[in-house]
Amino acid sequence: MLTGMWETKVEPARQRHKDSGGFMISLKSILLASCAAVLVSSAAWAADPIRIGVIAEAQAVAGSSIAPAAQLAAEEINAKGGVDGRKIEIVVYDNHSSSAESVRAFQRAVSEDKVNAVIASYISEVVLALEPWAGRLKTLMITPGAASDVITQNIAKNYDQLKYTFHGYLTSTSLAGLVCDAAKDLLVEPYKMKTAVIMSEDAAWTTPLDAGYEKCLPEIGLKVVDHIRMSPDTTDFTPIFNKIEALKPDVMITGISHVGTQPTVQWKSQQVPIPMFGISSQATNSTFWKDTNGAVEGVFYNAVSGPGVAVTPKTLPFVEAYQKKFGNFPSYAGYTSYDDVYMIADAIHRAGGTDPDKMVDAMEATDYVGTIGRIAFKPKSDPNPHALRTGKGYITGLMLQWQSGKQVNVWPKELAAGTTSWPSFIKLKAASN
């Protein structure tokens, strides 16, 4: 467990002080006592600090919560005495959403800034670029938001070299399964929806996601009538929405992260009568209502936590502390980044220090209740080693919907804070025929 801190209150020194018994205490005695107290209070930080590098996208909606959440976790741990008397320091690097800049930041973090572990990025391409460097430099790395299954599949192919990478968020295949589970309960059964169009950005994380959609959507009764993959650089979604409207599907199943704002705004302005349901990473951030000027009203998005949802006893206290400190709610990667710092700290404690191989062993044995659920990693023998375990008793996920400027959880039923609500331009009658 993490150690406690000495709390020493030092009274201001005065030339003469009289205690209750009338004895005079000299200034020299007070100064000596004060110096001793300072030495005791600073003794907890006598050991070298534990340094955690955070490589993230400071200006991106989905990535902006990563560094602040990590810093909040470090402050909480330090306030309780750190890790076995060692203070945690967070060293932040803005990668500007660039894989090349991320690699340079990782090299600097390890070689120059001497970090002991790295929390890196919500972008799968970035994490895939960093994964071999984590192996080469023998540095524990965990991603708070990247989803591509390839990250953990690589570990299975070359465990000894790539074992230093951990997946702190759900894999794309796991996400697809959770979206389908929610769609069955929220769309297929109550509204008798039968057809869907998959609309995803062309990115590393959506390749396994879309393959998962293609498999699980028909299994819940949704026939896939088209599969659209658009460039992350797309600026005009009018042709895409025109094509989807012509197909008249009951729902759009989304896989968007980097392009979330523009399609959401155009969906509303074009009054596309088809629900958006699936993954929209930017929609997890509480600023997204303002970012889209309210166009996100009615959009459904998968998440691992959300405002007002007590996934575990730790969820709401984290959200309250984050909002108080930073003035907004965290994105999905904020929850995971916060948990990641605690998991790294716990692994270092159980490893007895920062030896990287011992840290890996300790991380593999993680069984930690965080803000998103009970966290444990899949074993070395799994096709996706170091991916998060999902399902009952572990991570189950949520489906939230933006309603009147608020993020409302509507699935699963036992954690729901409200029911589905639909913008006036959505044609549910057509969908239910």
PDB file of C-alpha atoms in Angstrom, residues 58-202:
ATOM      1  CA  ALA A  58      -3.065  18.796 -25.451  1.00  0.00           C
ATOM      2  CA  GLN A  59      -5.201  20.567 -28.055  1.00  0.00           C
ATOM      3  CA  ALA A  60      -7.375  17.604 -29.074  1.00  0.00           C
ATOM      4  CA  VAL A  61     -10.830  17.299 -27.530  1.00  0.00           C
ATOM      5  CA  ALA A  62     -10.426  13.619 -26.661  1.00  0.00           C
ATOM      6  CA  GLY A  63      -6.807  13.951 -25.545  1.00  0.00           C
ATOM      7  CA  SER A  64      -6.917  17.157 -23.533  1.00  0.00           C
ATOM      8  CA  SER A  65      -7.908  15.383 -20.291  1.00  0.00           C
ATOM      9  CA  ILE A  66      -4.988  12.943 -20.247  1.00  0.00           C
ATOM     10  CA  ALA A  67      -2.282  15.097 -18.670  1.00  0.00           C
ATOM     11  CA  PRO A  68      -4.525  16.962 -16.161  1.00  0.00           C
ATOM     12  CA  ALA A  69      -6.049  13.705 -14.906  1.00  0.00           C
ATOM     13  CA  ALA A  70      -2.600  12.160 -14.480  1.00  0.00           C
ATOM     14  CA  GLN A  71      -1.446  15.213 -12.537  1.00  0.00           C
ATOM     15  CA  LEU A  72      -4.512  15.027 -10.291  1.00  0.00           C
ATOM     16  CA  ALA A  73      -3.778  11.381  -9.471  1.00  0.00           C
ATOM     17  CA  ALA A  74      -0.144  12.177  -8.689  1.00  0.00           C
ATOM     18  CA  GLU A  75      -1.145  15.006  -6.358  1.00  0.00           C
ATOM     19  CA  GLU A  76      -3.532  12.710  -4.489  1.00  0.00           C
ATOM     20  CA  ILE A  77      -0.914   9.983  -4.116  1.00  0.00           C
ATOM     21  CA  ASN A  78       1.736  12.473  -2.991  1.00  0.00           C
ATOM     22  CA  ALA A  79      -0.636  13.963  -0.429  1.00  0.00           C
ATOM     23  CA  LYS A  80      -0.812  10.500   1.153  1.00  0.00           C
ATOM     24  CA  GLY A  81       2.939  10.049   1.244  1.00  0.00           C
ATOM     25  CA  GLY A  82       3.790   8.953  -2.284  1.00  0.00           C
ATOM     26  CA  VAL A  83       4.953   5.438  -3.100  1.00  0.00           C
ATOM     27  CA  ASP A  84       7.030   3.989  -0.281  1.00  0.00           C
ATOM     28  CA  GLY A  85       8.256   7.484   0.528  1.00  0.00           C
ATOM     29  CA  ARG A  86       8.901   8.478  -3.097  1.00  0.00           C
ATOM     30  CA  LYS A  87       7.124  11.410  -4.676  1.00  0.00           C
ATOM     31  CA  ILE A  88       5.484  11.054  -8.098  1.00  0.00           C
ATOM     32  CA  GLU A  89       6.379  13.673 -10.689  1.00  0.00           C
ATOM     33  CA  ILE A  90       4.420  14.018 -13.945  1.00  0.00           C
ATOM     34  CA  VAL A  91       6.421  15.191 -16.962  1.00  0.00           C
ATOM     35  CA  VAL A  92       4.159  16.313 -19.822  1.00  0.00           C
ATOM     36  CA  TYR A  93       4.938  16.331 -23.545  1.00  0.00           C
ATOM     37  CA  ASP A  94       2.508  17.751 -26.140  1.00  0.00           C
ATOM     38  CA  ASN A  95       2.855  15.556 -29.224  1.00  0.00           C
ATOM     39  CA  HIS A  96       0.606  17.728 -31.423  1.00  0.00           C
ATOM     40  CA  SER A  97      -1.111  14.511 -32.564  1.00  0.00           C
ATOM     41  CA  SER A  98       2.076  13.499 -34.389  1.00  0.00           C
ATOM     42  CA  SER A  99       3.673  10.046 -34.301  1.00  0.00           C
ATOM     43  CA  ALA A 100       7.076  11.508 -35.151  1.00  0.00           C
ATOM     44  CA  GLU A 101       6.900  14.072 -32.360  1.00  0.00           C
ATOM     45  CA  SER A 102       5.709  11.343 -29.990  1.00  0.00           C
ATOM     46  CA  VAL A 103       8.752   9.185 -30.745  1.00  0.00           C
ATOM     47  CA  ARG A 104      11.070  12.128 -30.124  1.00  0.00           C
ATOM     48  CA  ALA A 105       9.243  12.891 -26.879  1.00  0.00           C
ATOM     49  CA  PHE A 106       9.513   9.259 -25.761  1.00  0.00           C
ATOM     50  CA  GLN A 107      13.254   9.172 -26.462  1.00  0.00           C
ATOM     51  CA  ARG A 108      13.757  12.418 -24.570  1.00  0.00           C
ATOM     52  CA  ALA A 109      11.564  11.273 -21.687  1.00  0.00           C
ATOM     53  CA  VAL A 110      13.592   8.106 -21.132  1.00  0.00           C
ATOM     54  CA  SER A 111      17.106   9.204 -22.074  1.00  0.00           C
ATOM     55  CA  GLU A 112      17.162  12.784 -20.757  1.00  0.00           C
ATOM     56  CA  ASP A 113      14.309  13.186 -18.282  1.00  0.00           C
ATOM     57  CA  LYS A 114      14.776   9.702 -16.799  1.00  0.00           C
ATOM     58  CA  VAL A 115      11.114   8.783 -16.531  1.00  0.00           C
ATOM     59  CA  ASN A 116      10.236   5.399 -15.040  1.00  0.00           C
ATOM     60  CA  ALA A 117       7.030   4.873 -17.019  1.00  0.00           C
ATOM     61  CA  VAL A 118       5.051   6.546 -19.799  1.00  0.00           C
ATOM     62  CA  ILE A 119       1.344   7.168 -20.334  1.00  0.00           C
ATOM     63  CA  ALA A 120       0.897   7.771 -24.044  1.00  0.00           C
ATOM     64  CA  SER A 121      -1.826   9.010 -26.347  1.00  0.00           C
ATOM     65  CA  TYR A 122      -5.365   8.178 -27.350  1.00  0.00           C
ATOM     66  CA  ILE A 123      -4.275   7.768 -30.991  1.00  0.00           C
ATOM     67  CA  SER A 124      -3.557   4.194 -32.098  1.00  0.00           C
ATOM     68  CA  GLU A 125      -1.048   5.221 -34.769  1.00  0.00           C
ATOM     69  CA  VAL A 126       0.966   7.043 -32.120  1.00  0.00           C
ATOM     70  CA  VAL A 127       0.976   4.092 -29.727  1.00  0.00           C
ATOM     71  CA  LEU A 128       1.925   1.684 -32.518  1.00  0.00           C
ATOM     72  CA  ALA A 129       4.876   3.949 -33.341  1.00  0.00           C
ATOM     73  CA  LEU A 130       5.935   4.046 -29.675  1.00  0.00           C
ATOM     74  CA  GLU A 131       5.482   0.342 -28.931  1.00  0.00           C
ATOM     75  CA  PRO A 132       8.840  -0.811 -30.358  1.00  0.00           C
ATOM     76  CA  TRP A 133      10.597   2.052 -28.552  1.00  0.00           C
ATOM     77  CA  ALA A 134       9.083   0.969 -25.232  1.00  0.00           C
ATOM     78  CA  GLY A 135      10.656  -2.418 -25.917  1.00  0.00           C
ATOM     79  CA  ARG A 136      14.000  -1.078 -27.073  1.00  0.00           C
ATOM     80  CA  LEU A 137      14.338   1.284 -24.112  1.00  0.00           C
ATOM     81  CA  LYS A 138      12.749  -1.178 -21.667  1.00  0.00           C
ATOM     82  CA  THR A 139      10.229   1.347 -20.395  1.00  0.00           C
ATOM     83  CA  LEU A 140       6.752   0.541 -19.122  1.00  0.00           C
ATOM     84  CA  MET A 141       4.134   2.242 -21.303  1.00  0.00           C
ATOM     85  CA  ILE A 142       0.359   2.252 -21.011  1.00  0.00           C
ATOM     86  CA  THR A 143      -2.118   3.872 -23.368  1.00  0.00           C
ATOM     87  CA  PRO A 144      -5.176   5.569 -21.841  1.00  0.00           C
ATOM     88  CA  GLY A 145      -7.175   5.702 -25.045  1.00  0.00           C
ATOM     89  CA  ALA A 146      -5.776   3.966 -28.140  1.00  0.00           C
ATOM     90  CA  ALA A 147      -7.976   1.049 -29.194  1.00  0.00           C
ATOM     91  CA  SER A 148      -6.355  -0.865 -32.059  1.00  0.00           C
ATOM     92  CA  ASP A 149      -6.153  -4.611 -31.397  1.00  0.00           C
ATOM     93  CA  VAL A 150      -2.839  -4.621 -33.269  1.00  0.00           C
ATOM     94  CA  ILE A 151      -1.172  -3.061 -30.201  1.00  0.00           C
ATOM     95  CA  THR A 152      -1.736  -6.179 -28.114  1.00  0.00           C
ATOM     96  CA  GLN A 153      -1.521  -8.591 -31.047  1.00  0.00           C
ATOM     97  CA  ASN A 154       2.037  -7.360 -31.521  1.00  0.00           C
ATOM     98  CA  ILE A 155       2.816  -8.328 -27.922  1.00  0.00           C
ATOM     99  CA  ALA A 156       1.543 -11.847 -28.572  1.00  0.00           C
ATOM    100  CA  LYS A 157       3.882 -12.160 -31.569  1.00  0.00           C
ATOM    101  CA  ASN A 158       6.979 -10.822 -29.797  1.00  0.00           C
ATOM    102  CA  TYR A 159       6.331 -10.920 -26.077  1.00  0.00           C
ATOM    103  CA  ASP A 160       9.901 -10.701 -24.789  1.00  0.00           C
ATOM    104  CA  GLN A 161      10.568  -7.517 -26.754  1.00  0.00           C
ATOM    105  CA  LEU A 162       7.177  -5.797 -26.532  1.00  0.00           C
ATOM    106  CA  LYS A 163       5.948  -6.853 -23.073  1.00  0.00           C
ATOM    107  CA  TYR A 164       6.485  -3.322 -21.734  1.00  0.00           C
ATOM    108  CA  THR A 165       3.310  -2.021 -23.426  1.00  0.00           C
ATOM    109  CA  PHE A 166      -0.095  -2.226 -21.715  1.00  0.00           C
ATOM    110  CA  HIS A 167      -3.543  -1.356 -22.974  1.00  0.00           C
ATOM    111  CA  GLY A 168      -5.293   0.916 -20.480  1.00  0.00           C
ATOM    112  CA  TYR A 169      -8.391   1.249 -22.657  1.00  0.00           C
ATOM    113  CA  LEU A 170     -10.603  -1.254 -24.432  1.00  0.00           C
ATOM    114  CA  THR A 171      -9.511  -2.842 -27.696  1.00  0.00           C
ATOM    115  CA  SER A 172     -11.500  -2.042 -30.822  1.00  0.00           C
ATOM    116  CA  THR A 173     -12.961  -5.547 -30.951  1.00  0.00           C
ATOM    117  CA  SER A 174     -14.160  -5.228 -27.350  1.00  0.00           C
ATOM    118  CA  LEU A 175     -15.681  -1.834 -28.123  1.00  0.00           C
ATOM    119  CA  ALA A 176     -17.580  -3.220 -31.108  1.00  0.00           C
ATOM    120  CA  GLY A 177     -19.067  -5.935 -28.937  1.00  0.00           C
ATOM    121  CA  LEU A 178     -20.192  -3.457 -26.295  1.00  0.00           C
ATOM    122  CA  VAL A 179     -21.778  -1.173 -28.920  1.00  0.00           C
ATOM    123  CA  CYS A 180     -23.697  -4.138 -30.326  1.00  0.00           C
ATOM    124  CA  ASP A 181     -24.869  -5.172 -26.860  1.00  0.00           C
ATOM    125  CA  ALA A 182     -26.170  -1.657 -26.238  1.00  0.00           C
ATOM    126  CA  ALA A 183     -27.769  -1.430 -29.694  1.00  0.00           C
ATOM    127  CA  LYS A 184     -29.693  -4.628 -29.081  1.00  0.00           C
ATOM    128  CA  ASP A 185     -31.160  -3.296 -25.827  1.00  0.00           C
ATOM    129  CA  LEU A 186     -31.717   0.320 -26.909  1.00  0.00           C
ATOM    130  CA  LEU A 187     -32.558   0.093 -30.617  1.00  0.00           C
ATOM    131  CA  VAL A 188     -33.394  -3.378 -31.867  1.00  0.00           C
ATOM    132  CA  GLU A 189     -35.714  -4.593 -29.148  1.00  0.00           C
ATOM    133  CA  PRO A 190     -37.682  -1.406 -28.323  1.00  0.00           C
ATOM    134  CA  TYR A 191     -37.762   0.154 -31.818  1.00  0.00           C
ATOM    135  CA  LYS A 192     -37.500  -2.940 -34.039  1.00  0.00           C
ATOM    136  CA  MET A 193     -34.635  -1.447 -36.000  1.00  0.00           C
ATOM    137  CA  LYS A 194     -33.409  -3.791 -38.738  1.00  0.00           C
ATOM    138  CA  THR A 195     -30.795  -2.041 -40.890  1.00  0.00           C
ATOM    139  CA  ALA A 196     -27.593  -0.104 -40.284  1.00  0.00           C
ATOM    140  CA  VAL A 197     -24.824   1.732 -42.097  1.00  0.00           C
ATOM    141  CA  ILE A 198     -21.353   1.627 -40.562  1.00  0.00           C
ATOM    142  CA  MET A 199     -19.681   5.046 -40.758  1.00  0.00           C
ATOM    143  CA  SER A 200     -16.079   5.119 -39.547  1.00  0.00           C
ATOM    144  CA  GLU A 201     -12.965   7.179 -40.049  1.00  0.00           C
ATOM    145  CA  ASP A 202     -10.152   5.444 -41.900  1.00  0.00           C
TER     146      ASP A 202
END
